[in-house]
CSV table of C-alpha atoms in Angstrom, one decimal:
chain,number,residue,atom,x,y,z
M,1,UNK,CA,113.6,34.3,189.4
M,2,UNK,CA,114.1,35.3,192.9
M,3,UNK,CA,114.8,38.7,193.4
M,4,UNK,CA,116.5,39.8,196.8
M,5,UNK,CA,117.6,43.6,196.6
M,6,UNK,CA,119.6,45.1,199.3
M,7,UNK,CA,119.5,48.7,199.8
M,8,UNK,CA,123.1,49.7,199.5
M,9,UNK,CA,126.2,48.1,197.9
M,10,UNK,CA,128.4,50.4,199.8
M,11,UNK,CA,128.0,52.3,202.8
M,12,UNK,CA,130.3,54.2,205.5
M,13,UNK,CA,129.5,55.3,208.5
M,14,UNK,CA,131.0,56.6,211.8
M,15,UNK,CA,131.4,55.1,215.0
M,16,UNK,CA,128.3,55.4,217.4
M,17,UNK,CA,125.8,56.1,214.7
M,18,UNK,CA,122.7,54.1,214.3
M,19,UNK,CA,123.0,52.1,210.8
M,20,UNK,CA,119.9,50.8,208.8
M,21,UNK,CA,120.7,48.0,206.4
M,22,UNK,CA,117.3,46.9,204.2
M,23,UNK,CA,116.6,44.1,202.4
M,24,UNK,CA,113.5,43.4,200.0
M,25,UNK,CA,112.7,40.3,198.5
M,26,UNK,CA,109.9,39.8,195.5
M,27,UNK,CA,108.9,36.0,195.9
M,28,UNK,CA,106.4,36.2,198.7
M,29,UNK,CA,109.0,33.7,200.8
M,30,UNK,CA,108.1,33.5,204.7
M,31,UNK,CA,112.0,33.2,205.8
M,32,UNK,CA,114.4,36.1,205.9
M,33,UNK,CA,118.0,35.9,207.2
M,34,UNK,CA,121.0,38.3,207.7
M,35,UNK,CA,124.3,37.0,207.5
M,36,UNK,CA,127.8,38.6,208.0
M,37,UNK,CA,130.6,37.5,205.9
M,38,UNK,CA,134.4,38.2,206.7
M,39,UNK,CA,137.8,36.7,205.3
M,40,UNK,CA,138.5,33.1,207.3
M,41,UNK,CA,135.3,33.2,209.0
M,42,UNK,CA,132.9,32.3,206.0
M,43,UNK,CA,129.1,33.2,206.4
M,44,UNK,CA,128.0,33.6,210.3
M,45,UNK,CA,124.0,34.2,210.8
M,46,UNK,CA,123.2,37.2,212.7
M,47,UNK,CA,119.2,36.8,212.9
M,48,UNK,CA,116.3,35.5,210.9
M,49,UNK,CA,112.6,35.6,210.7
M,50,UNK,CA,110.0,32.8,209.9
M,51,UNK,CA,107.1,35.7,209.6
M,52,UNK,CA,106.1,39.2,210.0
M,53,UNK,CA,106.8,40.5,213.2
M,54,UNK,CA,108.5,37.5,214.4
M,55,UNK,CA,112.5,37.0,214.7
M,56,UNK,CA,115.0,34.7,216.0
M,57,UNK,CA,118.6,34.9,217.1
M,58,UNK,CA,121.3,33.5,214.7
M,59,UNK,CA,124.8,33.1,216.2
M,60,UNK,CA,126.1,36.2,216.2
M,61,UNK,CA,123.4,38.8,217.2
M,62,UNK,CA,125.6,41.0,219.9
M,63,UNK,CA,125.0,44.6,218.8
M,64,UNK,CA,122.5,44.1,216.3
M,65,UNK,CA,118.5,44.2,215.8
M,66,UNK,CA,116.0,43.5,213.1
M,67,UNK,CA,112.5,44.7,212.3
M,68,UNK,CA,109.9,42.9,210.1
M,69,UNK,CA,106.8,44.9,209.6
M,70,UNK,CA,105.9,43.4,206.1
M,71,UNK,CA,106.8,40.3,204.7
M,72,UNK,CA,108.8,41.5,202.0
M,73,UNK,CA,111.1,43.6,204.2
M,74,UNK,CA,113.5,42.7,206.4
M,75,UNK,CA,115.8,45.3,208.0
M,76,UNK,CA,118.9,44.9,210.2
M,77,UNK,CA,120.0,48.0,212.7
M,78,UNK,CA,123.4,48.2,214.4
M,79,UNK,CA,121.9,50.3,217.1
M,80,UNK,CA,125.5,52.1,217.7
M,81,UNK,CA,127.8,51.1,215.5
M,82,UNK,CA,131.5,50.1,216.3
M,83,UNK,CA,134.2,49.4,214.2
M,84,UNK,CA,134.3,45.8,214.6
M,85,UNK,CA,131.0,45.8,212.8
M,86,UNK,CA,132.9,46.6,209.5
M,87,UNK,CA,131.9,43.7,207.2
M,88,UNK,CA,130.1,42.4,204.1
M,89,UNK,CA,126.1,42.0,205.1
M,90,UNK,CA,124.1,39.4,203.4
M,91,UNK,CA,120.6,39.4,203.3
M,92,UNK,CA,118.7,36.1,202.0
M,93,UNK,CA,114.9,34.5,202.0
M,94,UNK,CA,113.6,30.9,201.6
M,95,UNK,CA,110.1,29.7,201.1
M,96,UNK,CA,108.7,28.7,204.4
M,97,UNK,CA,106.3,25.6,204.7
M,98,UNK,CA,109.2,23.0,204.5
M,99,UNK,CA,112.7,23.3,206.1
M,100,UNK,CA,114.7,22.1,203.0
M,101,UNK,CA,114.2,25.1,200.8
M,102,UNK,CA,117.2,26.8,199.5
M,103,UNK,CA,118.2,30.5,200.4
M,104,UNK,CA,118.8,33.4,197.9
M,105,UNK,CA,120.8,36.0,198.4
M,106,UNK,CA,121.1,39.3,197.7
M,107,UNK,CA,124.5,41.2,196.4
M,108,UNK,CA,125.3,42.4,200.0
M,109,UNK,CA,126.1,45.2,201.6
M,110,UNK,CA,129.9,46.1,202.0
M,111,UNK,CA,129.9,48.1,205.2
M,112,UNK,CA,132.6,50.4,206.9
M,113,UNK,CA,132.5,51.8,209.9
M,114,UNK,CA,134.9,54.6,210.8
Y,1,UNK,CA,127.9,27.8,215.1
Y,2,UNK,CA,128.6,24.7,213.2
Y,3,UNK,CA,130.9,25.1,209.6
Y,4,UNK,CA,130.9,22.0,207.0
Y,5,UNK,CA,134.7,20.9,206.2
Y,6,UNK,CA,135.1,21.9,202.9
Y,7,UNK,CA,138.1,20.7,200.9
Y,8,UNK,CA,140.3,21.9,199.2
Y,9,UNK,CA,140.5,25.5,200.6
Y,10,UNK,CA,142.1,26.8,197.1
Y,11,UNK,CA,143.0,25.6,193.5
Y,12,UNK,CA,144.6,26.9,190.6
Y,13,UNK,CA,143.6,24.9,187.6
Y,14,UNK,CA,144.2,25.5,183.5
Y,15,UNK,CA,141.3,26.5,181.5
Y,16,UNK,CA,140.1,23.1,180.4
Y,17,UNK,CA,140.9,20.9,183.5
Y,18,UNK,CA,138.1,19.3,185.4
Y,19,UNK,CA,137.8,20.4,189.3
Y,20,UNK,CA,136.2,18.7,192.3
Y,21,UNK,CA,135.4,19.5,195.4
Y,22,UNK,CA,133.9,18.5,198.5
Y,23,UNK,CA,131.9,19.1,201.9
Y,24,UNK,CA,131.9,16.6,204.8
Y,25,UNK,CA,129.7,16.9,207.8
Y,26,UNK,CA,129.5,14.7,211.3
Y,27,UNK,CA,125.9,15.0,211.3
Y,28,UNK,CA,123.2,13.7,208.5
Y,29,UNK,CA,121.8,16.3,206.0
Y,30,UNK,CA,118.5,16.5,204.4
Y,31,UNK,CA,119.5,18.7,201.8
Y,32,UNK,CA,122.9,20.0,200.3
Y,33,UNK,CA,123.1,23.4,198.4
Y,34,UNK,CA,126.1,24.9,196.1
Y,35,UNK,CA,126.5,28.4,195.8
Y,36,UNK,CA,129.0,30.4,193.6
Y,37,UNK,CA,130.3,33.7,194.6
Y,38,UNK,CA,131.8,36.4,192.6
Y,39,UNK,CA,134.0,38.9,194.2
Y,40,UNK,CA,131.7,41.6,195.5
Y,41,UNK,CA,128.8,40.0,195.4
Y,42,UNK,CA,126.5,37.8,197.0
Y,43,UNK,CA,126.3,34.2,196.6
Y,44,UNK,CA,124.5,32.6,193.5
Y,45,UNK,CA,123.1,29.5,194.1
Y,46,UNK,CA,123.8,26.5,191.6
Y,47,UNK,CA,122.5,23.2,192.4
Y,48,UNK,CA,120.3,21.8,195.1
Y,49,UNK,CA,120.2,18.0,196.3
Y,50,UNK,CA,117.5,16.5,198.5
Y,51,UNK,CA,117.5,12.9,198.3
Y,52,UNK,CA,120.6,10.6,199.1
Y,53,UNK,CA,122.6,9.2,196.4
Y,54,UNK,CA,121.2,12.0,193.9
Y,55,UNK,CA,123.2,13.3,191.4
Y,56,UNK,CA,122.3,16.3,189.5
Y,57,UNK,CA,123.8,18.3,186.8
Y,58,UNK,CA,123.5,22.5,185.9
Y,59,UNK,CA,125.6,22.3,182.5
Y,60,UNK,CA,129.2,21.5,183.1
Y,61,UNK,CA,128.5,21.2,186.7
Y,62,UNK,CA,127.5,18.1,188.7
Y,63,UNK,CA,126.7,17.3,192.3
Y,64,UNK,CA,126.1,14.6,194.3
Y,65,UNK,CA,124.2,13.8,197.8
Y,66,UNK,CA,126.3,11.5,199.5
Y,67,UNK,CA,124.7,8.0,200.3
Y,68,UNK,CA,125.6,8.6,204.3
Y,69,UNK,CA,124.0,11.9,204.2
Y,70,UNK,CA,127.0,13.5,205.5
Y,71,UNK,CA,128.9,14.2,202.4
Y,72,UNK,CA,128.8,16.0,198.6
Y,73,UNK,CA,130.9,16.7,196.1
Y,74,UNK,CA,131.0,19.5,193.2
Y,75,UNK,CA,132.5,18.6,190.0
Y,76,UNK,CA,133.3,21.5,187.2
Y,77,UNK,CA,134.5,19.9,183.7
Y,78,UNK,CA,136.2,21.7,181.4
Y,79,UNK,CA,136.6,24.8,183.5
Y,80,UNK,CA,136.7,28.2,181.5
Y,81,UNK,CA,137.9,31.8,183.1
Y,82,UNK,CA,134.2,32.7,184.5
Y,83,UNK,CA,134.5,29.7,187.0
Y,84,UNK,CA,136.8,31.9,188.8
Y,85,UNK,CA,135.2,32.4,192.1
Y,86,UNK,CA,134.3,31.3,195.3
Y,87,UNK,CA,132.3,27.9,195.8
Y,88,UNK,CA,130.6,27.2,198.8
Y,89,UNK,CA,128.8,23.9,199.8
Y,90,UNK,CA,125.6,24.3,202.5
Y,91,UNK,CA,123.0,22.0,203.6
Y,92,UNK,CA,119.9,21.5,206.0
Y,93,UNK,CA,120.7,19.3,208.9
Y,94,UNK,CA,118.1,17.3,210.8
Y,95,UNK,CA,117.9,20.1,213.7
Y,96,UNK,CA,118.0,23.3,212.3
Y,97,UNK,CA,114.9,24.0,210.2
Y,98,UNK,CA,115.4,26.4,207.5
Y,99,UNK,CA,118.4,27.5,208.7
Y,100,UNK,CA,121.6,26.7,206.5
Y,101,UNK,CA,125.2,25.3,207.8
Y,102,UNK,CA,127.8,26.5,205.2
Y,103,UNK,CA,131.0,25.2,204.0
Y,104,UNK,CA,134.3,27.2,204.6
Y,105,UNK,CA,134.5,27.6,200.6
Y,106,UNK,CA,136.8,26.8,198.0
Y,107,UNK,CA,138.6,29.6,196.1
Y,108,UNK,CA,139.1,28.4,192.4
Y,109,UNK,CA,141.6,30.5,190.2
Y,110,UNK,CA,141.6,29.6,186.7
Y,111,UNK,CA,144.5,30.4,184.3
Y,112,UNK,CA,144.8,30.5,180.7
């Protein structure tokens, strides 16, 4: 079974802090994704990566950056956290090589910015 | 980004009833996926569909890839309390390699 592990289930940070959300997958997947999920807005793609050191902007990249130094790890960075970044953050991964592989999700990190 | 039209938004049913939900898109999709999300958890893949007309089952769940490639439905037979959650459809359209478009979700409540 695919295992996508997010480092924290719950996180509370203060406005202005630099926040790191970590995601690790154990299935050698090429593709990794970061989403945020908010009531009434569904899942929105922040950033994704097709390969190590490669990143592409999703639909809502503003205020975020990412890092993919190793194939199994994809980090989401909030450079200066703001209260409107309070949300559920979901990491996902999928096989590369074909565009039709399903994504597998972690359990999510519920982030609160005070 | 684009979202799929998923209906109904929510359902309240009695244990033992069958459930049906569907998703439609304005564009052609290469893949349809159905996920379930429990409260406070991440979405879990239930069924993946890869071909127009394909009908696939996973236990009490059955999903179909519409012939037009613009829709899909999910049926749950003989619902039980643990079926409670939010069900999402998702798909790969022809122009967004590896990126998924998600439905808005169907919230299912099961009463005893």
